[in-house]
Short mmCIF file of C-alpha atoms and ligand atoms in Angstrom, two decimals:
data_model
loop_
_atom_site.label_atom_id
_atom_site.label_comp_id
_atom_site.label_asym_id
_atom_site.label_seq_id
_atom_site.Cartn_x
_atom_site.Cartn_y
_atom_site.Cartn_z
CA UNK A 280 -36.51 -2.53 3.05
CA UNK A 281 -38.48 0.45 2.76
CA UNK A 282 -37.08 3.33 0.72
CA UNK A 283 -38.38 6.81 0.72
CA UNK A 284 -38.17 8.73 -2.61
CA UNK A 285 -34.94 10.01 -1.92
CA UNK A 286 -32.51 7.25 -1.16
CA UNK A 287 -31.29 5.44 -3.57
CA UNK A 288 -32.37 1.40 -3.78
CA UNK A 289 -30.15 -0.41 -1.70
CA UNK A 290 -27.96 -2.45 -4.19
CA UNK A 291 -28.37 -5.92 -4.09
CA UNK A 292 -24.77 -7.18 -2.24
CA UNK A 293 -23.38 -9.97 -2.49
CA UNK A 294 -19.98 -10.36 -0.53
CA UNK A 295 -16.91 -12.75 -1.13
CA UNK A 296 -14.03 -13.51 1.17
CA UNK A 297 -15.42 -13.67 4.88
CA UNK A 298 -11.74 -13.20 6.81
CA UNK A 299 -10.65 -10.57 9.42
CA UNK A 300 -11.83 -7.93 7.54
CA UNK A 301 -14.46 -9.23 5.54
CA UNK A 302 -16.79 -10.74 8.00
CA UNK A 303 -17.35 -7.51 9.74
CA UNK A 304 -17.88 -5.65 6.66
CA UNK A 305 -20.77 -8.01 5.23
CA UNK A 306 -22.13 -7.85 8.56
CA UNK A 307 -22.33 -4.02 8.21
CA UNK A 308 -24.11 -4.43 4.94
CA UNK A 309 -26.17 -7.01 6.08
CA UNK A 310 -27.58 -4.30 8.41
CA UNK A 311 -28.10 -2.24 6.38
CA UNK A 312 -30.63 -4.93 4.41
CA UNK A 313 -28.25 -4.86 1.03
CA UNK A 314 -26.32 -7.90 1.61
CA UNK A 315 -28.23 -11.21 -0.06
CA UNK A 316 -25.61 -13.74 -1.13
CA UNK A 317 -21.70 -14.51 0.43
CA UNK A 318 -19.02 -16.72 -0.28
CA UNK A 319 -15.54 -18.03 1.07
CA UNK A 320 -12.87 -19.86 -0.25
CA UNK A 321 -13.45 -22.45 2.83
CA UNK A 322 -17.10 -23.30 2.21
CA UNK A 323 -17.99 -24.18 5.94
CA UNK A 324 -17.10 -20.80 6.77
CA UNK A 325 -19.74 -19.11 4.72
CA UNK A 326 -22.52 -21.57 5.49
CA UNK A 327 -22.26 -20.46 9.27
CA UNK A 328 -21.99 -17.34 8.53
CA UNK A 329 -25.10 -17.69 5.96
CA UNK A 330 -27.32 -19.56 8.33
CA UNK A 331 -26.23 -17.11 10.92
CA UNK A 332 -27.44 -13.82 8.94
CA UNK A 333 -30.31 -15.53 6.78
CA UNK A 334 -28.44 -14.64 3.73
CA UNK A 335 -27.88 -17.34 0.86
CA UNK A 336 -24.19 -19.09 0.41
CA UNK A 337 -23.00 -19.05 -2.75
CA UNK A 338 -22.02 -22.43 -4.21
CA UNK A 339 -20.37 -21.55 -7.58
CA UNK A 340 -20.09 -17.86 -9.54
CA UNK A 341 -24.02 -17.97 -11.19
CA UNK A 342 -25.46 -17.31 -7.28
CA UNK A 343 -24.45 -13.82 -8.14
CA UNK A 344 -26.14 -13.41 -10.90
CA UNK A 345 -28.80 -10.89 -9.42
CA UNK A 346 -26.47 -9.26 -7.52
CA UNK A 347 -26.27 -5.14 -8.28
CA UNK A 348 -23.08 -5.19 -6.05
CA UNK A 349 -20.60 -7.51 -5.72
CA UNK A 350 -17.42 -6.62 -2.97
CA UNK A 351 -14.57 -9.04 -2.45
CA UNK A 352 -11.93 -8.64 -0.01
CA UNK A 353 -9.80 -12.21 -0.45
CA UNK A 354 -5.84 -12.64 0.45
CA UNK A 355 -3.92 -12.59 -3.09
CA UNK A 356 -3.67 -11.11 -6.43
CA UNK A 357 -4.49 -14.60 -7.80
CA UNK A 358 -7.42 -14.88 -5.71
CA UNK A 359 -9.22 -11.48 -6.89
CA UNK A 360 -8.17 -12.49 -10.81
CA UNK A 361 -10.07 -15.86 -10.10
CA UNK A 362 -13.16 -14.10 -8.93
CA UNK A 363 -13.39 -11.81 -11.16
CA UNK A 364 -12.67 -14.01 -14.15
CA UNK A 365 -15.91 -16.04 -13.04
CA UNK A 366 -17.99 -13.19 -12.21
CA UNK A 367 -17.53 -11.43 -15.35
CA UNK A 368 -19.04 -14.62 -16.90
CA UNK A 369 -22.27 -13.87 -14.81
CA UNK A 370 -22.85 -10.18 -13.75
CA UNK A 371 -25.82 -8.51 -15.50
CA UNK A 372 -24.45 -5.62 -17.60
CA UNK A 373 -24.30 -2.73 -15.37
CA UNK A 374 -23.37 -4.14 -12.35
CA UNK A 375 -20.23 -3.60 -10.40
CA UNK A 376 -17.38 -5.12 -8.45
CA UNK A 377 -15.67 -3.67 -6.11
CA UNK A 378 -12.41 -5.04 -4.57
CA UNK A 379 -11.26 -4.33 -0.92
CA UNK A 380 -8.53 -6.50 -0.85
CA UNK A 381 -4.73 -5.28 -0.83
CA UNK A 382 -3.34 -5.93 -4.37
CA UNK A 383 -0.92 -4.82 -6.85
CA UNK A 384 -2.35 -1.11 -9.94
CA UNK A 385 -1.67 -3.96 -12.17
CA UNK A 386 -4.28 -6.38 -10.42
CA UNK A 387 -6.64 -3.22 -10.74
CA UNK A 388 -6.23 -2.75 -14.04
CA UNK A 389 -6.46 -6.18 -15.34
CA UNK A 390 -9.60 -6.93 -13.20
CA UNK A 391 -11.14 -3.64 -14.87
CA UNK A 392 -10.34 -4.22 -18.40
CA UNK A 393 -11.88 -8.35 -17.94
CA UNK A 394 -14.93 -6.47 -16.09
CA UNK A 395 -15.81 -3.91 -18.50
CA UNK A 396 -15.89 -6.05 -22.04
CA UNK A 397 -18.60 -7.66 -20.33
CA UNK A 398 -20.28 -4.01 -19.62
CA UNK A 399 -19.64 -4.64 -16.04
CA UNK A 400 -17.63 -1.58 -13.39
CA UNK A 401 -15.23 -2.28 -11.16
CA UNK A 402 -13.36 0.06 -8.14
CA UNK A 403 -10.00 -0.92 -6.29
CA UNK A 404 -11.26 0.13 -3.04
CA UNK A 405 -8.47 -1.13 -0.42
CA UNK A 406 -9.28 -0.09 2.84
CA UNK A 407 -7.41 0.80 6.40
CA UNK A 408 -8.85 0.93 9.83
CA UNK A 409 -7.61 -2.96 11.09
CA UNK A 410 -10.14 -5.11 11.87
CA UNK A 411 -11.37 -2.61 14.90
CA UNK A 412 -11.96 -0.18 12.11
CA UNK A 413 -13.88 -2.67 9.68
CA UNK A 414 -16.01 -4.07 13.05
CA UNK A 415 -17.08 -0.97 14.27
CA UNK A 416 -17.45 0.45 10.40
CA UNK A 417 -14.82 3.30 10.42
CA UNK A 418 -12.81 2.13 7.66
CA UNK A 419 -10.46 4.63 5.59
CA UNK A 420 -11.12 3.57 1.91
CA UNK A 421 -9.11 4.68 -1.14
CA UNK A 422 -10.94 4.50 -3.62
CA UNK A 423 -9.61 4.17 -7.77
CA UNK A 424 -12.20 4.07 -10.89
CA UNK A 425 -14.69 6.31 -12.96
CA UNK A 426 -16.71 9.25 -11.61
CA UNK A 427 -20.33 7.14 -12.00
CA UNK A 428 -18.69 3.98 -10.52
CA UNK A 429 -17.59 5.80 -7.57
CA UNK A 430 -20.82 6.62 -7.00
CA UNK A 431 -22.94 2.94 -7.72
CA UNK A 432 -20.10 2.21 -5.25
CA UNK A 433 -21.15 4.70 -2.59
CA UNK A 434 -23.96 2.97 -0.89
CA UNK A 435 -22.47 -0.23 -0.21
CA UNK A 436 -19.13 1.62 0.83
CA UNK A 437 -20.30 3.67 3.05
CA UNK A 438 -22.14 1.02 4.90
CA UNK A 439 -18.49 0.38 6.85
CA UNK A 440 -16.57 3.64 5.75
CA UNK A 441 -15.38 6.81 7.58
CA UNK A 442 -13.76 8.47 4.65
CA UNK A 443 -13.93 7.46 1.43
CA UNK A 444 -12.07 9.20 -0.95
CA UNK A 445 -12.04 9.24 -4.60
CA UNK A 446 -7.88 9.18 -5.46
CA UNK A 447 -8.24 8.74 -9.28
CA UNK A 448 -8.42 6.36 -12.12
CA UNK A 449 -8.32 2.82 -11.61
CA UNK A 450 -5.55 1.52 -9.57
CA UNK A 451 -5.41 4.70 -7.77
CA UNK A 452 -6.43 3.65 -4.65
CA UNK A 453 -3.71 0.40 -4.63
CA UNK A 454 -1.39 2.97 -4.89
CA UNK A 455 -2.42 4.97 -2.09
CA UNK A 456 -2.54 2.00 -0.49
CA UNK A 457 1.19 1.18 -1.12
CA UNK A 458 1.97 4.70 0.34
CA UNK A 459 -0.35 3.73 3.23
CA UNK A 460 1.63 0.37 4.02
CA UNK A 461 4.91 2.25 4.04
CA UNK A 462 3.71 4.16 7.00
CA UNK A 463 2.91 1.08 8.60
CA UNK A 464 5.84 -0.90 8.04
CA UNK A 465 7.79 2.01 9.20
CA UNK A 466 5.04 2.52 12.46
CA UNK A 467 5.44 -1.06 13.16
CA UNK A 468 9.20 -1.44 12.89
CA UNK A 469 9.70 1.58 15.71
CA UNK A 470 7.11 0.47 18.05
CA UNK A 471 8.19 -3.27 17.87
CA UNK A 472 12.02 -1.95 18.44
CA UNK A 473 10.27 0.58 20.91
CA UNK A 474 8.42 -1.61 23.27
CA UNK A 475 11.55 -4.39 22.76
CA UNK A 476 13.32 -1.86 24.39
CA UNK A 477 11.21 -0.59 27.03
CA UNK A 478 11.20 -4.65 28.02
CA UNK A 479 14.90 -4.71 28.73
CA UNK A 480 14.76 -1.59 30.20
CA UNK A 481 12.55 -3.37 32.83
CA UNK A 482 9.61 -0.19 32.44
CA UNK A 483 6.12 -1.16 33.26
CA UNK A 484 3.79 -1.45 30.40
CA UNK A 485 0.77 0.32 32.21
CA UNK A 486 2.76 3.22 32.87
CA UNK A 487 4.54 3.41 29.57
CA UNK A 488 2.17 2.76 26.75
CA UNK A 489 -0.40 5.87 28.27
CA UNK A 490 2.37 8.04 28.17
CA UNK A 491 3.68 7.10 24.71
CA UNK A 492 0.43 7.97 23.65
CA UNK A 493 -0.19 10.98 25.20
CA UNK A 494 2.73 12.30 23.33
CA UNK A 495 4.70 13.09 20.21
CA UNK A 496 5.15 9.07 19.76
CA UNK A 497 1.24 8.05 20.13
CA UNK A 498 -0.36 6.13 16.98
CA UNK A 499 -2.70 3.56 16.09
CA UNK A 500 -0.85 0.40 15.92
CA UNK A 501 0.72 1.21 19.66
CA UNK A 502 -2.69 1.81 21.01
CA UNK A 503 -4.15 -1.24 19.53
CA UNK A 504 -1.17 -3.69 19.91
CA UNK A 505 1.30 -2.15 22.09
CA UNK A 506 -0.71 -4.08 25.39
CA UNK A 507 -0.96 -7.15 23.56
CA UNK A 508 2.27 -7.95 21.94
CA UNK A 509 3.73 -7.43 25.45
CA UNK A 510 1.72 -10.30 26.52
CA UNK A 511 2.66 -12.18 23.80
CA UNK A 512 -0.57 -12.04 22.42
CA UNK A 513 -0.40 -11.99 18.82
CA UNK A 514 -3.92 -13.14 16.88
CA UNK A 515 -4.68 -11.30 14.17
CA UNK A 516 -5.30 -8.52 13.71
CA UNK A 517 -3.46 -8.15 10.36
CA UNK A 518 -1.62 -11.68 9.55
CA UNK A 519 2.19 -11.40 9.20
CA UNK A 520 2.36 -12.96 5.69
CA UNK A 521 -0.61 -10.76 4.36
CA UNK A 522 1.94 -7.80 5.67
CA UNK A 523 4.87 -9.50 3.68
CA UNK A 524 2.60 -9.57 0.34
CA UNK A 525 1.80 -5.84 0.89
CA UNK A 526 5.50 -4.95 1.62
CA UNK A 527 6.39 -6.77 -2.04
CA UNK A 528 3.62 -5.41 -3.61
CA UNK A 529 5.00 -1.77 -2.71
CA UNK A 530 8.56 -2.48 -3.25
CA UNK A 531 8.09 -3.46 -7.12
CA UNK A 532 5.68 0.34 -6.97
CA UNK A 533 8.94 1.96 -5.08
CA UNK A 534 11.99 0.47 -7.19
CA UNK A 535 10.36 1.59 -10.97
CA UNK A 536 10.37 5.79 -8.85
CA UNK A 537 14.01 5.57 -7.49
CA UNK A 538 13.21 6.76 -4.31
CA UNK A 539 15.26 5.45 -1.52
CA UNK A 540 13.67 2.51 0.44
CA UNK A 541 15.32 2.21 3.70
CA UNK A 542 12.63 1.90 5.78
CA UNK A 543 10.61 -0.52 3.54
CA UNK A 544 13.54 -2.86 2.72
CA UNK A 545 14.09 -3.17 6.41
CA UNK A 546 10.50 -4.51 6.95
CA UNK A 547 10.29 -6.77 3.92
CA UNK A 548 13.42 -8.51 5.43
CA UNK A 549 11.77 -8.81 8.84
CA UNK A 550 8.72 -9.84 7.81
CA UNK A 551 10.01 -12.08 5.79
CA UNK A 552 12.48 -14.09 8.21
CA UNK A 553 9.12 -13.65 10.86
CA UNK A 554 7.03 -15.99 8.17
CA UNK A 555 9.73 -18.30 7.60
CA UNK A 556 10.17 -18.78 11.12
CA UNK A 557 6.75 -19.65 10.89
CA UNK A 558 4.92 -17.22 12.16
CA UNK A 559 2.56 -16.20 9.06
CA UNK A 560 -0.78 -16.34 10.84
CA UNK A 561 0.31 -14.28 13.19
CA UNK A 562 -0.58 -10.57 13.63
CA UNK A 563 2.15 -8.19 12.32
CA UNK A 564 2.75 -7.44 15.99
CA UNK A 565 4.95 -10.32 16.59
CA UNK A 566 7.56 -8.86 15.07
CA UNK A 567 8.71 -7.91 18.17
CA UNK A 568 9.66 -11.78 18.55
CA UNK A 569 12.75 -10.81 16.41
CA UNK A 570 13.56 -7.72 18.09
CA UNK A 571 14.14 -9.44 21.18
CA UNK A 572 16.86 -10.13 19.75
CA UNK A 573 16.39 -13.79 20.47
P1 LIG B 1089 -8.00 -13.17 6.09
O1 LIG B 1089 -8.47 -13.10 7.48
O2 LIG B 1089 -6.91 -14.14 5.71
O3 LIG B 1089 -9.28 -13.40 5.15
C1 LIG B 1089 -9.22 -13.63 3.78
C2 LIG B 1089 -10.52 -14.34 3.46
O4 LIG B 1089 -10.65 -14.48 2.04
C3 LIG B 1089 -10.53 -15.76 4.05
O5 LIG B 1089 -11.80 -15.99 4.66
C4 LIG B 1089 -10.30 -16.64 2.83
O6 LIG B 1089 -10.90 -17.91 2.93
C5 LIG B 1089 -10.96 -15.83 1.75
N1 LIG B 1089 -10.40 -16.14 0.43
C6 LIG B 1089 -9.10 -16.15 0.08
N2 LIG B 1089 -8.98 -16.47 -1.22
C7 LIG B 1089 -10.24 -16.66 -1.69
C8 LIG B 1089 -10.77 -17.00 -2.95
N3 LIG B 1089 -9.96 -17.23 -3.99
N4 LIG B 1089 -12.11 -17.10 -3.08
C9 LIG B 1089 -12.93 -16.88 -2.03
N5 LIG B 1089 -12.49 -16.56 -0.80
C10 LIG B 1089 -11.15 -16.44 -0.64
O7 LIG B 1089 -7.46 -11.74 5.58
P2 LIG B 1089 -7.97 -10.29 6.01
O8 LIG B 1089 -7.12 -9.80 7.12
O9 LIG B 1089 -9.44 -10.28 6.09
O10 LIG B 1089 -7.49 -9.48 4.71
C11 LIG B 1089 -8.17 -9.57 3.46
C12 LIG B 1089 -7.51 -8.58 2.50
O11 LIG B 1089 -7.59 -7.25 3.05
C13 LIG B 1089 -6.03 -8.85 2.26
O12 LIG B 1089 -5.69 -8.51 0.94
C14 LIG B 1089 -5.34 -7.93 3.27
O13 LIG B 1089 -4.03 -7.59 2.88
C15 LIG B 1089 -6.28 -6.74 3.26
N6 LIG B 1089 -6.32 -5.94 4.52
C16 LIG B 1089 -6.28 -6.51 5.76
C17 LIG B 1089 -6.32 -5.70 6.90
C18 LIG B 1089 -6.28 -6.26 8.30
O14 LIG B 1089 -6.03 -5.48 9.25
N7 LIG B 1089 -6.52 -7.53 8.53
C19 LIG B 1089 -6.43 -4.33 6.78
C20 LIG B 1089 -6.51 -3.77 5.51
C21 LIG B 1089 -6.45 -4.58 4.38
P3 LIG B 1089 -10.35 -19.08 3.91
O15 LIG B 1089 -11.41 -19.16 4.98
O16 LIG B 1089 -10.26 -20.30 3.06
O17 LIG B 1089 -8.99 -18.65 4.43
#
């Protein structure tokens, strides 16, 4: 890609975990001609998405060696510890990692401290937007880490950002993250109750979810989902078991402030029963399932 003498070189990407949200945001850096290597935990998946793009598939850690860049956004805690245990083993000094996925300070911290003995950066960079916000590359990312990591992190974030902001040292932007997934539990558990409601009530649906939104009760996850989960539509989106390993992650934050945790306890036992009913894989909408009441 041509660069004038302005812009900064394009870092060289390379991008692991191709899910919901990851997919769209390689694709975003792919456009942007930084993305050269990918990889998934189920292999097939990146070699179609390789082939697809014309990027390389990575078949162990050492395809990333001359990457500038590296971005993850995988499930678990485990699964960004095991990443970044085998990339520190083959970064260049001076490159950086930079972790999208929803995990807890502690997962931040540990991933920086195994980073940096090898002279390598790392940012917890979790992001929120759903995957309409990660397709369309309007992604709210909260971003933790050092002042000059930020900014080797700037060109491949804002590839698929529409705010990224800088909330402090590393691990600060899993715990804005935590505060963000309180406001969604607590969105979610009204408009699930909300719209459960509204379907015993006999209202119609194309009447009632414009005028919810035109008012006081209008947000983001009844806009996106109210239509759907009234169909009993319910692919994700945001899985219900990813949901349940957010809620946790914020309840061990919550419990060590004191603060009282109505609204949070209340979803962790819903989402909870709504995965051991078996409905993990699907998006956190379906919790309307169980306030049916059935
Ligand atoms: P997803 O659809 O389940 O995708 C996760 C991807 O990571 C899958 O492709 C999975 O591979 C891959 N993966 C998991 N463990 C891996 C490992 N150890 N090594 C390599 N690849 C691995 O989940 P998602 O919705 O994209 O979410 C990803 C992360 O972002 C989660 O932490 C989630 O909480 C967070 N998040 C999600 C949303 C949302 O709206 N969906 C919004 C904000 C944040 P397989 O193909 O084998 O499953």
């Amino acid at each position: 890609m041509t660069q004038s003498i302005d812009t900064p070189p394009t870092p060289r990407t390379g991008f692991i975990g191709l899910g919901a949200m990851g997919a769209p945001m390689a694709r975003h850096l792919h456009a942007r001609g930084a993305l050269v290597v990918v990889a998934n935990r189920t292999q097939s998946k990146a070699e179609a998405f390789a082939s697809e793009l014309g990027v390389r598939v990575a078949r162990s850690a050492d395809n990333f060696a001359d990457c500038d860049v590296v971005a993850l956004c995988v499930s678990l805690d485990a699964d960004v510890l095991e990443n970044v245990a085998a990339l520190a083993k083959v970064l260049k000094r001076g490159a950086l990692v930079i972790d999208h996925s929803t995990v807890s300070v502690q997962t931040a911290r540990r991933a920086a401290a195994m980073l940096a003995v090898e002279g390598i950066g790392f940012v917890d960079a979790p992001v929120s937007g759903g995957v309409e916000g990660a397709r369309a590359g309007r992604l709210s990312i909260m971003v933790g880490g050092d002042e000059a990591a930020i900014e080797q992190a700037r060109p491949v974030l804002e590839a698929y950002a529409a705010r990224i902001a800088h909330m402090g040292d590393t691990g600060a932007g899993q715990a804005t993250k935590s505060v963000n997934q309180v406001l969604v539990a607590g969105i979610n558990e009204a408009v699930c109750e909300g719209l459960a409601l509204a379907e015993k009530l006999g209202l119609d649906p194309e009447r009632l979810i414009p005028t919810l939104m035109a008012g006081a009760a209008g947000n983001w996850f009844l806009d996106k989902r109210g239509a759907t989960m009234l169909r009993d539509e319910f692919t994700p989106g945001f899985k219900s078991a990813h949901m349940l390993k957010d809620l946790r992650i914020v309840q061990q934050v919550a419990r060590e402030t004191g603060i009282r945790t109505t609204v949070l306890d209340q979803a962790t036992a819903d989402y909870a029963e709504l995965v051991e009913r078996g409905h993990g894989d699907a998006d956190t909408s379906a919790l309307i399932r169980l306030k049916r009441g059935a």
